[in-house]
C-alpha atoms as a printed R data frame, in Angstrom:
    type eleno elety resid chain resno       x       y       z
1   ATOM     1    CA   MET     A     1  -3.309 -21.083   1.607
2   ATOM     2    CA   ARG     A     2  -1.932 -17.835   0.894
3   ATOM     3    CA   GLN     A     3   1.527 -18.730  -1.969
4   ATOM     4    CA   ILE     A     4   4.556 -16.801  -0.319
5   ATOM     5    CA   PHE     A     5   6.057 -17.192  -3.689
6   ATOM     6    CA   LEU     A     6  10.915 -17.375  -3.144
7   ATOM     7    CA   ALA     A     7  13.878 -16.285  -4.812
8   ATOM     8    CA   ALA     A     8  16.268 -19.215  -3.572
9   ATOM     9    CA   LEU     A     9  19.736 -20.245  -4.841
10  ATOM    10    CA   LEU     A    10  20.657 -23.458  -5.302
11  ATOM    11    CA   ASP     A    11  23.543 -23.619  -4.289
12  ATOM    12    CA   GLU     A    12  23.603 -21.291  -1.887
13  ATOM    13    CA   VAL     A    13  21.627 -25.432   0.445
14  ATOM    14    CA   GLY     A    14  24.775 -26.714  -0.999
15  ATOM    15    CA   ILE     A    15  26.532 -28.046  -4.635
16  ATOM    16    CA   PHE     A    16  28.653 -30.682  -4.774
17  ATOM    17    CA   ALA     A    17  32.004 -29.014  -2.807
18  ATOM    18    CA   VAL     A    18  33.261 -30.705   0.177
19  ATOM    19    CA   GLU     A    19  37.150 -29.692  -1.221
20  ATOM    20    CA   GLY     A    20  39.303 -28.044   1.846
21  ATOM    21    CA   THR     A    21  36.973 -29.611   3.821
22  ATOM    22    CA   LYS     A    22  39.141 -30.184   7.478
23  ATOM    23    CA   GLU     A    23  37.610 -34.270   7.962
24  ATOM    24    CA   GLU     A    24  38.441 -36.782  11.510
25  ATOM    25    CA   ASP     A    25  37.262 -39.759  12.805
26  ATOM    26    CA   GLY     A    26  33.735 -38.766  13.545
27  ATOM    27    CA   PRO     A    27  31.804 -40.480  17.519
28  ATOM    28    CA   ILE     A    28  30.782 -43.456  17.347
29  ATOM    29    CA   VAL     A    29  26.237 -43.230  17.058
30  ATOM    30    CA   ASN     A    30  24.074 -46.261  18.978
31  ATOM    31    CA   THR     A    31  21.009 -46.706  16.624
32  ATOM    32    CA   LYS     A    32  18.696 -49.740  17.283
33  ATOM    33    CA   TYR     A    33  20.362 -50.857  13.905
34  ATOM    34    CA   GLY     A    34  23.875 -51.720  14.978
35  ATOM    35    CA   PRO     A    35  26.073 -48.428  15.471
36  ATOM    36    CA   VAL     A    36  27.144 -46.138  12.857
37  ATOM    37    CA   GLN     A    37  30.502 -43.830  12.800
38  ATOM    38    CA   GLY     A    38  30.515 -40.464  10.864
39  ATOM    39    CA   LEU     A    39  32.891 -37.797  10.277
40  ATOM    40    CA   LYS     A    40  33.831 -35.071  12.275
41  ATOM    41    CA   VAL     A    41  33.718 -31.931  10.467
42  ATOM    42    CA   GLU     A    42  34.706 -28.348  10.590
43  ATOM    43    CA   ALA     A    43  32.763 -25.670   8.829
44  ATOM    44    CA   LYS     A    44  32.946 -22.139   7.623
45  ATOM    45    CA   ASP     A    45  32.541 -20.452  11.303
46  ATOM    46    CA   GLY     A    46  34.425 -22.685  12.556
47  ATOM    47    CA   SER     A    47  32.248 -24.332  14.533
48  ATOM    48    CA   THR     A    48  32.549 -28.746  14.008
49  ATOM    49    CA   ALA     A    49  29.417 -31.048  12.283
50  ATOM    50    CA   ASN     A    50  29.184 -34.523  12.774
51  ATOM    51    CA   VAL     A    51  28.736 -35.913   9.090
52  ATOM    52    CA   PHE     A    52  27.410 -39.345   8.714
53  ATOM    53    CA   LEU     A    53  26.793 -40.603   4.877
54  ATOM    54    CA   GLY     A    54  25.241 -43.214   3.026
55  ATOM    55    CA   ILE     A    55  23.312 -45.190   6.048
56  ATOM    56    CA   ARG     A    56  21.473 -48.028   4.409
57  ATOM    57    CA   TYR     A    57  17.504 -47.163   5.032
58  ATOM    58    CA   ALA     A    58  15.744 -50.095   3.512
59  ATOM    59    CA   ASN     A    59  17.399 -53.119   1.885
60  ATOM    60    CA   ALA     A    60  18.416 -53.559  -1.885
61  ATOM    61    CA   PRO     A    61  15.109 -54.429  -3.730
62  ATOM    62    CA   ASP     A    62  16.209 -57.910  -5.558
63  ATOM    63    CA   ASN     A    63  15.818 -59.134  -8.986
64  ATOM    64    CA   PHE     A    64  12.241 -60.648  -7.297
65  ATOM    65    CA   HIS     A    65  11.025 -57.520  -6.111
66  ATOM    66    CA   ARG     A    66  11.845 -54.770  -7.979
67  ATOM    67    CA   PHE     A    67   8.945 -52.809  -8.461
68  ATOM    68    CA   GLU     A    68   7.261 -53.722  -4.483
69  ATOM    69    CA   GLU     A    69   7.290 -51.365  -1.504
70  ATOM    70    CA   THR     A    70  10.403 -50.948   0.394
71  ATOM    71    CA   PRO     A    71  12.493 -53.826   1.327
72  ATOM    72    CA   TYR     A    72  12.378 -54.399   5.474
73  ATOM    73    CA   ARG     A    73  15.331 -52.978   6.805
74  ATOM    74    CA   ARG     A    74  17.811 -55.399   9.253
75  ATOM    75    CA   GLN     A    75  19.442 -54.699  11.609
76  ATOM    76    CA   MET     A    76  23.792 -54.781  11.279
77  ATOM    77    CA   ASP     A    77  26.112 -56.178  14.169
78  ATOM    78    CA   PHE     A    78  28.625 -54.772  12.714
79  ATOM    79    CA   LEU     A    79  30.415 -51.330  13.153
80  ATOM    80    CA   HIS     A    80  28.950 -49.380   9.920
81  ATOM    81    CA   HIS     A    81  31.402 -46.501   8.363
82  ATOM    82    CA   ALA     A    82  30.227 -43.969   7.467
83  ATOM    83    CA   THR     A    83  32.165 -42.112   5.390
84  ATOM    84    CA   ARG     A    84  31.688 -41.389   2.208
85  ATOM    85    CA   PHE     A    85  27.958 -41.660  -0.090
86  ATOM    86    CA   ARG     A    86  26.998 -44.669  -1.926
87  ATOM    87    CA   ALA     A    87  26.125 -45.548  -4.956
88  ATOM    88    CA   ALA     A    88  23.328 -42.997  -6.519
89  ATOM    89    CA   CYS     A    89  19.509 -45.256  -7.944
90  ATOM    90    CA   ILE     A    90  18.880 -45.923 -11.381
91  ATOM    91    CA   PRO     A    91  18.320 -43.133 -13.061
92  ATOM    92    CA   VAL     A    92  15.710 -43.217 -16.711
93  ATOM    93    CA   HIS     A    93  17.391 -42.694 -18.759
94  ATOM    94    CA   SER     A    94  21.085 -44.269 -19.777
95  ATOM    95    CA   ALA     A    95  21.990 -41.181 -21.055
96  ATOM    96    CA   HIS     A    96  22.504 -39.804 -17.650
97  ATOM    97    CA   VAL     A    97  24.377 -43.187 -16.198
98  ATOM    98    CA   ASN     A    98  28.240 -41.663 -15.745
99  ATOM    99    CA   ASP     A    99  31.929 -42.862 -14.744
100 ATOM   100    CA   ARG     A   100  31.949 -40.398 -11.940
101 ATOM   101    CA   GLN     A   101  29.410 -41.919 -10.215
102 ATOM   102    CA   ASP     A   102  28.487 -45.700  -8.733
103 ATOM   103    CA   PHE     A   103  24.732 -46.544  -9.754
104 ATOM   104    CA   SER     A   104  23.545 -49.403  -8.525
105 ATOM   105    CA   GLU     A   105  19.598 -50.618  -7.292
106 ATOM   106    CA   ASP     A   106  20.719 -50.656  -4.463
107 ATOM   107    CA   CYS     A   107  20.254 -47.156  -3.454
108 ATOM   108    CA   LEU     A   108  18.687 -47.145  -0.741
109 ATOM   109    CA   PHE     A   109  20.778 -44.875   1.638
110 ATOM   110    CA   LEU     A   110  20.340 -41.916   3.250
111 ATOM   111    CA   ASN     A   111  22.862 -38.864   4.671
112 ATOM   112    CA   ILE     A   112  22.648 -37.500   8.417
113 ATOM   113    CA   LEU     A   113  23.869 -34.762   9.049
114 ATOM   114    CA   THR     A   114  24.687 -33.526  12.869
115 ATOM   115    CA   PRO     A   115  26.160 -30.218  15.084
116 ATOM   116    CA   SER     A   116  27.908 -31.458  17.548
117 ATOM   117    CA   ASP     A   117  25.760 -31.694  20.349
118 ATOM   118    CA   LEU     A   118  24.635 -35.016  20.537
119 ATOM   119    CA   GLN     A   119  22.835 -34.652  23.189
120 ATOM   120    CA   SER     A   120  20.271 -32.031  22.630
121 ATOM   121    CA   ALA     A   121  17.264 -32.383  20.585
122 ATOM   122    CA   HIS     A   122  17.726 -30.285  16.962
123 ATOM   123    CA   PRO     A   123  15.418 -29.729  14.617
124 ATOM   124    CA   VAL     A   124  15.707 -30.832  11.574
125 ATOM   125    CA   MET     A   125  15.382 -31.048   7.646
126 ATOM   126    CA   VAL     A   126  14.683 -33.650   5.870
127 ATOM   127    CA   PHE     A   127  15.745 -32.863   2.020
128 ATOM   128    CA   ILE     A   128  14.398 -35.018  -1.098
129 ATOM   129    CA   HIS     A   129  16.501 -33.664  -4.639
130 ATOM   130    CA   GLY     A   130  14.464 -32.555  -7.958
131 ATOM   131    CA   GLY     A   131  14.899 -34.267 -10.875
132 ATOM   132    CA   GLY     A   132  11.908 -35.098 -11.805
133 ATOM   133    CA   PHE     A   133  11.386 -38.016 -10.501
134 ATOM   134    CA   ALA     A   134  14.149 -39.849 -13.293
135 ATOM   135    CA   ILE     A   135  17.511 -38.244 -12.171
136 ATOM   136    CA   GLY     A   136  19.121 -36.717  -9.490
137 ATOM   137    CA   ASN     A   137  21.097 -37.744  -5.877
138 ATOM   138    CA   THR     A   138  22.588 -36.734  -2.996
139 ATOM   139    CA   GLU     A   139  26.079 -36.582  -3.258
140 ATOM   140    CA   GLU     A   140  25.794 -33.785  -5.830
141 ATOM   141    CA   TYR     A   141  24.686 -31.167  -3.152
142 ATOM   142    CA   GLY     A   142  27.899 -32.834  -0.903
143 ATOM   143    CA   TYR     A   143  27.896 -31.624   2.885
144 ATOM   144    CA   LYS     A   144  30.113 -28.894   2.906
145 ATOM   145    CA   LYS     A   145  27.281 -25.940   2.051
146 ATOM   146    CA   LEU     A   146  25.004 -27.921   4.468
147 ATOM   147    CA   VAL     A   147  26.466 -28.322   7.361
148 ATOM   148    CA   ASP     A   148  27.864 -24.439   6.882
149 ATOM   149    CA   HIS     A   149  24.663 -22.532   5.844
150 ATOM   150    CA   PHE     A   150  22.215 -25.626   8.337
151 ATOM   151    CA   VAL     A   151  23.652 -28.008  10.328
152 ATOM   152    CA   ALA     A   152  25.998 -24.457  11.783
153 ATOM   153    CA   LYS     A   153  22.796 -23.115  12.541
154 ATOM   154    CA   GLY     A   154  21.346 -26.100  14.702
155 ATOM   155    CA   ILE     A   155  19.485 -28.412  12.122
156 ATOM   156    CA   VAL     A   156  20.056 -32.130  12.376
157 ATOM   157    CA   VAL     A   157  20.098 -32.364   7.975
158 ATOM   158    CA   VAL     A   158  18.995 -35.113   6.138
159 ATOM   159    CA   THR     A   159  19.724 -36.708   2.614
160 ATOM   160    CA   ILE     A   160  17.799 -39.772   0.566
161 ATOM   161    CA   GLN     A   161  17.756 -40.937  -1.740
162 ATOM   162    CA   TYR     A   162  14.821 -43.395  -3.860
163 ATOM   163    CA   ARG     A   163  13.763 -44.920  -7.387
164 ATOM   164    CA   LEU     A   164  13.820 -43.148 -10.191
165 ATOM   165    CA   GLY     A   165  12.247 -43.603 -13.437
166 ATOM   166    CA   PRO     A   166  10.862 -47.317 -14.088
167 ATOM   167    CA   LEU     A   167  12.957 -48.972 -10.978
168 ATOM   168    CA   GLY     A   168  10.826 -45.705  -9.235
169 ATOM   169    CA   PHE     A   169   7.328 -45.603 -10.480
170 ATOM   170    CA   PHE     A   170   6.676 -49.003 -13.664
171 ATOM   171    CA   SER     A   171   3.181 -49.014 -13.034
172 ATOM   172    CA   LEU     A   172   0.160 -51.811 -14.549
173 ATOM   173    CA   GLY     A   173  -1.740 -49.951 -13.142
174 ATOM   174    CA   ASP     A   174  -3.699 -53.081 -10.550
175 ATOM   175    CA   PRO     A   175  -2.578 -54.791  -7.181
176 ATOM   176    CA   THR     A   176   0.277 -56.560  -8.833
177 ATOM   177    CA   ALA     A   177   2.679 -53.275  -9.834
178 ATOM   178    CA   PRO     A   178   0.393 -50.380  -8.481
179 ATOM   179    CA   GLY     A   179   3.385 -47.639  -8.683
180 ATOM   180    CA   ASN     A   180   4.624 -45.083  -6.153
181 ATOM   181    CA   MET     A   181   7.984 -47.829  -5.464
182 ATOM   182    CA   GLY     A   182   9.953 -44.626  -5.235
183 ATOM   183    CA   LEU     A   183   7.143 -42.727  -2.183
184 ATOM   184    CA   TRP     A   184   7.406 -46.352  -0.658
185 ATOM   185    CA   ASP     A   185  10.825 -45.343  -0.257
186 ATOM   186    CA   MET     A   186  11.009 -42.462   1.223
187 ATOM   187    CA   ALA     A   187   8.082 -43.143   3.365
188 ATOM   188    CA   THR     A   188  10.300 -45.517   4.685
189 ATOM   189    CA   ALA     A   189  13.201 -43.893   5.204
190 ATOM   190    CA   LEU     A   190  11.380 -40.678   7.200
191 ATOM   191    CA   GLU     A   191  10.412 -44.813   9.796
192 ATOM   192    CA   PHE     A   192  13.465 -45.081   9.973
193 ATOM   193    CA   LEU     A   193  14.922 -41.550  11.111
194 ATOM   194    CA   HIS     A   194  11.819 -41.394  13.757
195 ATOM   195    CA   ASP     A   195  13.571 -45.217  14.810
196 ATOM   196    CA   VAL     A   196  17.495 -43.459  14.402
197 ATOM   197    CA   LEU     A   197  17.114 -39.912  15.191
198 ATOM   198    CA   PRO     A   198  17.551 -38.964  18.975
199 ATOM   199    CA   ALA     A   199  20.352 -41.047  19.239
200 ATOM   200    CA   PHE     A   200  21.847 -37.523  16.277
201 ATOM   201    CA   GLY     A   201  20.951 -35.626  19.004
202 ATOM   202    CA   GLY     A   202  17.385 -35.118  16.043
203 ATOM   203    CA   ASN     A   203  13.747 -34.040  17.659
204 ATOM   204    CA   VAL     A   204  11.225 -36.770  15.862
205 ATOM   205    CA   ASN     A   205   8.497 -34.125  16.861
206 ATOM   206    CA   GLN     A   206   9.978 -30.975  14.982
207 ATOM   207    CA   ILE     A   207  10.475 -32.278  11.195
208 ATOM   208    CA   THR     A   208  10.052 -30.300   8.573
209 ATOM   209    CA   VAL     A   209   9.553 -32.325   4.655
210 ATOM   210    CA   SER     A   210  11.734 -30.165   1.942
211 ATOM   211    CA   GLY     A   211  12.640 -30.661  -2.019
212 ATOM   212    CA   GLN     A   212  12.812 -28.782  -5.057
213 ATOM   213    CA   SER     A   213  10.858 -29.282  -8.428
214 ATOM   214    CA   ALA     A   214  10.112 -33.509  -7.991
215 ATOM   215    CA   GLY     A   215  11.166 -33.418  -4.724
216 ATOM   216    CA   SER     A   216   9.079 -30.563  -3.537
217 ATOM   217    CA   SER     A   217   5.945 -31.871  -5.642
218 ATOM   218    CA   ALA     A   218   7.188 -35.710  -3.072
219 ATOM   219    CA   ALA     A   219   6.989 -33.675  -0.306
220 ATOM   220    CA   SER     A   220   3.816 -31.807  -1.265
221 ATOM   221    CA   ALA     A   221   2.616 -35.050  -1.528
222 ATOM   222    CA   LEU     A   222   3.568 -37.455   1.552
223 ATOM   223    CA   THR     A   223   1.427 -34.736   3.631
224 ATOM   224    CA   PHE     A   224  -1.968 -36.940   2.067
225 ATOM   225    CA   SER     A   225  -1.200 -40.396   1.996
226 ATOM   226    CA   PRO     A   226  -1.408 -41.854   5.906
227 ATOM   227    CA   HIS     A   227   1.917 -44.245   5.377
228 ATOM   228    CA   ALA     A   228   4.451 -40.925   5.784
229 ATOM   229    CA   ASP     A   229   1.944 -38.282   7.004
230 ATOM   230    CA   VAL     A   230   2.881 -39.277  10.842
231 ATOM   231    CA   TYR     A   231   6.264 -38.721  10.682
232 ATOM   232    CA   PHE     A   232   7.145 -34.697  10.565
233 ATOM   233    CA   HIS     A   233   5.013 -31.811  11.155
234 ATOM   234    CA   GLN     A   234   5.776 -28.795   8.481
235 ATOM   235    CA   THR     A   235   7.476 -28.853   4.731
236 ATOM   236    CA   ILE     A   236   8.980 -26.190   2.679
237 ATOM   237    CA   GLU     A   237   7.655 -26.390  -0.959
238 ATOM   238    CA   LEU     A   238  10.978 -24.983  -3.814
239 ATOM   239    CA   SER     A   239   8.841 -25.589  -7.717
240 ATOM   240    CA   GLY     A   240   6.536 -27.914  -7.093
241 ATOM   241    CA   SER     A   241   3.325 -29.730  -5.217
242 ATOM   242    CA   VAL     A   242   1.045 -32.342  -5.788
243 ATOM   243    CA   PHE     A   243  -0.992 -30.343  -8.092
244 ATOM   244    CA   ALA     A   244   1.533 -29.954 -10.170
245 ATOM   245    CA   GLU     A   245   1.052 -31.392 -13.818
246 ATOM   246    CA   TYR     A   246   3.622 -33.502 -13.848
247 ATOM   247    CA   SER     A   247   3.247 -35.326 -10.383
248 ATOM   248    CA   LEU     A   248   0.246 -37.603 -10.905
249 ATOM   249    CA   SER     A   249  -1.380 -38.717 -13.870
250 ATOM   250    CA   GLU     A   250  -2.438 -42.211 -14.960
251 ATOM   251    CA   SER     A   251  -0.294 -41.750 -18.152
252 ATOM   252    CA   VAL     A   252   2.102 -43.553 -16.382
253 ATOM   253    CA   VAL     A   253   0.334 -46.915 -17.157
254 ATOM   254    CA   GLU     A   254   0.581 -46.237 -20.687
255 ATOM   255    CA   ASN     A   255   4.021 -46.486 -20.341
256 ATOM   256    CA   SER     A   256   4.599 -49.411 -18.296
257 ATOM   257    CA   PHE     A   257   2.652 -51.115 -20.699
258 ATOM   258    CA   ALA     A   258   4.819 -49.645 -23.610
259 ATOM   259    CA   LEU     A   259   7.416 -50.140 -22.028
260 ATOM   260    CA   ALA     A   260   7.062 -53.840 -20.803
261 ATOM   261    CA   LYS     A   261   6.577 -54.542 -24.836
262 ATOM   262    CA   GLU     A   262   9.677 -53.184 -25.915
263 ATOM   263    CA   LEU     A   263  11.170 -55.565 -23.596
264 ATOM   264    CA   GLY     A   264   8.895 -58.729 -24.811
265 ATOM   265    CA   CYS     A   265   7.473 -57.924 -21.375
266 ATOM   266    CA   GLN     A   266   3.999 -58.180 -23.009
267 ATOM   267    CA   LYS     A   267   2.850 -60.265 -26.574
268 ATOM   268    CA   ASN     A   268  -0.442 -60.920 -28.224
269 ATOM   269    CA   ASN     A   269  -1.942 -57.415 -25.799
270 ATOM   270    CA   GLU     A   270  -0.932 -59.815 -23.183
271 ATOM   271    CA   LYS     A   271  -3.372 -58.986 -19.914
272 ATOM   272    CA   ASP     A   272  -2.246 -61.107 -17.782
273 ATOM   273    CA   THR     A   273  -0.571 -58.593 -15.910
274 ATOM   274    CA   ARG     A   274   1.124 -61.064 -13.018
275 ATOM   275    CA   LYS     A   275   2.978 -62.265 -16.230
276 ATOM   276    CA   ILE     A   276   4.222 -59.247 -17.411
277 ATOM   277    CA   LEU     A   277   5.559 -58.178 -14.126
278 ATOM   278    CA   ASP     A   278   7.440 -61.548 -13.453
279 ATOM   279    CA   CYS     A   279   9.177 -61.069 -16.844
280 ATOM   280    CA   MET     A   280   9.594 -57.617 -16.047
281 ATOM   281    CA   ARG     A   281  11.790 -58.402 -13.147
282 ATOM   282    CA   GLU     A   282  13.759 -61.095 -15.432
283 ATOM   283    CA   ARG     A   283  15.696 -58.677 -17.041
284 ATOM   284    CA   THR     A   284  18.819 -57.102 -15.671
285 ATOM   285    CA   ALA     A   285  18.987 -52.777 -15.436
286 ATOM   286    CA   GLN     A   286  20.325 -52.049 -18.274
287 ATOM   287    CA   GLU     A   287  17.908 -53.822 -20.418
288 ATOM   288    CA   ILE     A   288  15.226 -51.698 -18.497
289 ATOM   289    CA   LEU     A   289  16.970 -48.734 -19.426
290 ATOM   290    CA   ASP     A   290  17.542 -49.681 -22.729
291 ATOM   291    CA   GLY     A   291  14.229 -50.085 -23.130
292 ATOM   292    CA   VAL     A   292  12.639 -46.286 -21.755
293 ATOM   293    CA   ASP     A   293  15.345 -44.605 -24.143
294 ATOM   294    CA   ARG     A   294  13.383 -47.219 -26.997
295 ATOM   295    CA   ILE     A   295  10.236 -46.527 -25.986
296 ATOM   296    CA   GLY     A   296  11.113 -42.557 -27.075
297 ATOM   297    CA   PRO     A   297   9.087 -39.390 -24.806
298 ATOM   298    CA   SER     A   298   5.884 -40.637 -23.783
299 ATOM   299    CA   ARG     A   299   4.789 -36.281 -24.174
300 ATOM   300    CA   THR     A   300   6.126 -33.368 -26.673
301 ATOM   301    CA   HIS     A   301   5.007 -30.519 -24.143
302 ATOM   302    CA   PRO     A   302   5.938 -29.795 -19.576
303 ATOM   303    CA   ASN     A   303   4.131 -33.051 -18.979
304 ATOM   304    CA   PHE     A   304   7.565 -34.492 -20.753
305 ATOM   305    CA   LEU     A   305   8.109 -36.939 -17.054
306 ATOM   306    CA   LYS     A   306   7.453 -40.523 -18.274
307 ATOM   307    CA   PHE     A   307   7.656 -42.074 -14.608
308 ATOM   308    CA   HIS     A   308   5.735 -40.564 -11.604
309 ATOM   309    CA   PRO     A   309   2.908 -41.278  -9.458
310 ATOM   310    CA   ARG     A   310  -0.166 -41.543  -9.954
311 ATOM   311    CA   ILE     A   311  -4.038 -42.814  -7.169
312 ATOM   312    CA   ASP     A   312  -2.405 -46.224  -6.807
313 ATOM   313    CA   GLY     A   313  -5.621 -46.685  -4.194
314 ATOM   314    CA   GLU     A   314  -2.642 -48.027  -1.250
315 ATOM   315    CA   PHE     A   315  -0.107 -44.797  -1.499
316 ATOM   316    CA   PHE     A   316  -2.830 -42.521  -2.068
317 ATOM   317    CA   PRO     A   317  -6.081 -43.969  -0.718
318 ATOM   318    CA   TYR     A   318  -8.255 -41.548  -2.478
319 ATOM   319    CA   ALA     A   319  -8.758 -39.268  -5.175
320 ATOM   320    CA   LEU     A   320  -6.535 -35.614  -4.041
321 ATOM   321    CA   ASP     A   321  -9.939 -33.490  -3.615
322 ATOM   322    CA   GLN     A   322 -11.145 -36.249  -1.562
323 ATOM   323    CA   MET     A   323  -7.656 -36.217   0.773
324 ATOM   324    CA   LEU     A   324  -7.829 -33.259   0.874
325 ATOM   325    CA   LYS     A   325 -10.546 -32.845   2.726
326 ATOM   326    CA   THR     A   326  -9.237 -35.167   5.647
327 ATOM   327    CA   ALA     A   327  -5.807 -34.487   5.231
328 ATOM   328    CA   GLN     A   328  -4.558 -33.132   8.409
329 ATOM   329    CA   PRO     A   329  -3.099 -29.518   8.033
330 ATOM   330    CA   LYS     A   330   0.543 -29.323   8.405
331 ATOM   331    CA   PRO     A   331   1.850 -25.497   7.869
332 ATOM   332    CA   VAL     A   332   3.592 -24.750   4.112
333 ATOM   333    CA   LEU     A   333   5.930 -22.104   2.962
334 ATOM   334    CA   SER     A   334   5.567 -23.026  -1.337
335 ATOM   335    CA   GLY     A   335   8.200 -21.409  -3.411
336 ATOM   336    CA   PHE     A   336  10.442 -20.951  -6.543
337 ATOM   337    CA   THR     A   337  14.169 -20.961  -7.244
338 ATOM   338    CA   ASP     A   338  15.686 -18.931  -9.398
339 ATOM   339    CA   GLN     A   339  15.059 -19.082 -13.039
340 ATOM   340    CA   GLU     A   340  12.902 -21.320 -12.487
341 ATOM   341    CA   SER     A   341  11.950 -23.331 -15.855
342 ATOM   342    CA   ALA     A   342  14.652 -21.740 -17.634
343 ATOM   343    CA   MET     A   343  16.157 -24.642 -18.690
344 ATOM   344    CA   PHE     A   344  12.874 -26.088 -20.024
345 ATOM   345    CA   ALA     A   345  11.915 -22.590 -21.728
346 ATOM   346    CA   SER     A   346  12.932 -23.449 -25.381
347 ATOM   347    CA   GLY     A   347  10.792 -27.465 -24.942
348 ATOM   348    CA   PHE     A   348   7.601 -25.623 -25.002
349 ATOM   349    CA   GLU     A   349   5.079 -26.190 -27.842
350 ATOM   350    CA   GLY     A   350   3.614 -23.221 -29.067
351 ATOM   351    CA   LEU     A   351   4.857 -20.811 -26.173
352 ATOM   352    CA   PRO     A   352   2.301 -17.928 -26.357
353 ATOM   353    CA   CYS     A   353   5.808 -15.138 -24.978
354 ATOM   354    CA   LEU     A   354   7.393 -16.191 -27.735
355 ATOM   355    CA   GLN     A   355   4.205 -15.147 -30.116
356 ATOM   356    CA   ARG     A   356   2.360 -11.744 -30.144
357 ATOM   357    CA   ARG     A   357   0.356 -10.330 -28.610
358 ATOM   358    CA   PRO     A   358  -2.342  -7.306 -27.691
359 ATOM   359    CA   ALA     A   359  -1.086  -5.268 -24.355
360 ATOM   360    CA   HIS     A   360  -4.408  -5.691 -22.773
361 ATOM   361    CA   GLN     A   361  -3.152  -9.257 -22.340
362 ATOM   362    CA   GLY     A   362  -0.193  -9.207 -20.333
363 ATOM   363    CA   GLY     A   363   3.471  -9.310 -21.913
364 ATOM   364    CA   PRO     A   364   5.522 -12.465 -22.020
365 ATOM   365    CA   GLU     A   365   6.809 -11.874 -18.794
366 ATOM   366    CA   GLU     A   366   3.897 -12.354 -17.439
367 ATOM   367    CA   LEU     A   367   2.357 -14.934 -19.527
368 ATOM   368    CA   TYR     A   368   5.653 -17.085 -18.977
369 ATOM   369    CA   SER     A   369   5.639 -16.537 -15.043
370 ATOM   370    CA   ARG     A   370   1.615 -17.709 -15.330
371 ATOM   371    CA   ARG     A   371   2.422 -21.216 -17.486
372 ATOM   372    CA   VAL     A   372   5.639 -21.920 -15.071
373 ATOM   373    CA   LEU     A   373   2.922 -21.231 -11.688
374 ATOM   374    CA   GLN     A   374   0.204 -23.471 -13.609
375 ATOM   375    CA   ILE     A   375   3.039 -26.240 -13.982
376 ATOM   376    CA   HIS     A   376   4.894 -26.435 -10.758
377 ATOM   377    CA   LEU     A   377   1.537 -25.919  -8.652
378 ATOM   378    CA   GLY     A   378  -1.221 -27.221 -10.957
379 ATOM   379    CA   LYS     A   379  -4.072 -25.191 -11.603
380 ATOM   380    CA   ARG     A   380  -5.704 -24.549  -8.856
381 ATOM   381    CA   GLY     A   381  -2.545 -23.580  -7.819
382 ATOM   382    CA   TYR     A   382  -1.893 -24.935  -4.003
């Protein structure tokens, strides 16, 4: 498919800011999982929108179910006040934990922002945050600009959280711990949305999944999984693809074993993955974070991610090349954000654009851009 490159500034689709927003109690929406009440807010153009924050789409994965597929969502018999962002998922390193936010393994929440008219069937955009499958949460984007730029134009916007780092992608390479828990979270969120969106004025036959960076790679990956592709109709992918170098790799298995060994869960080269997994479930989240800090970086080039998706035989039943031939075609808009990968430029080992090159081989900008394309979309492109 022809690639379309966009210059899209992230601050135009929502960063933090909720200051100055007029808020009041919003309508009560009755869903099959129970009643939900959010906030009524005013957009920049004077229109009103309904904002529902911190809606649980899956139960918290307790220690016994850690590293498994997304737990089932139970029905509520009480009114849920969806008026604040909930705890963020635990990131990959302790350095990313701060005192300004709550972090928890109980983090499988989403936010629904709707036009004031809940009776119409509005198109829906589900946005998946980036962060290398390692960091990020929905509160970072807030809701003010999403309301101003999308909801005010008649679009329902959903932002979702998913498990990150080893808690989201730990894998021992076999059915005991196949990995991809974060992707299962996304699929479960999409299934949940199919159940509830009509009550929020969303059209389940017009759902676009969008994302940036790792969120874009996830949006791309969801199109290839039979567990997710039936719940949406098209994607907008900014700065990432399932074919990107960082999106899929078996190196996550090596890194998972290294973490297990560091935490004392693989002694004497233990081969019984069930014993290793049971031991990992006994470790606290803080112990896991500390263990990741100690095992250090997994790679020295831009493929620096330790924990990420892999072909597991379940979420992804087959190799990508085979799934590419059998997946149902979907419209895709693919592009880049402004100044893509600038924050990583200093980390490129032996970056060609920092070396002198003959003029006929292209200038530094061309070489750097070509490498960025390769990293984010894969060597073959999308």
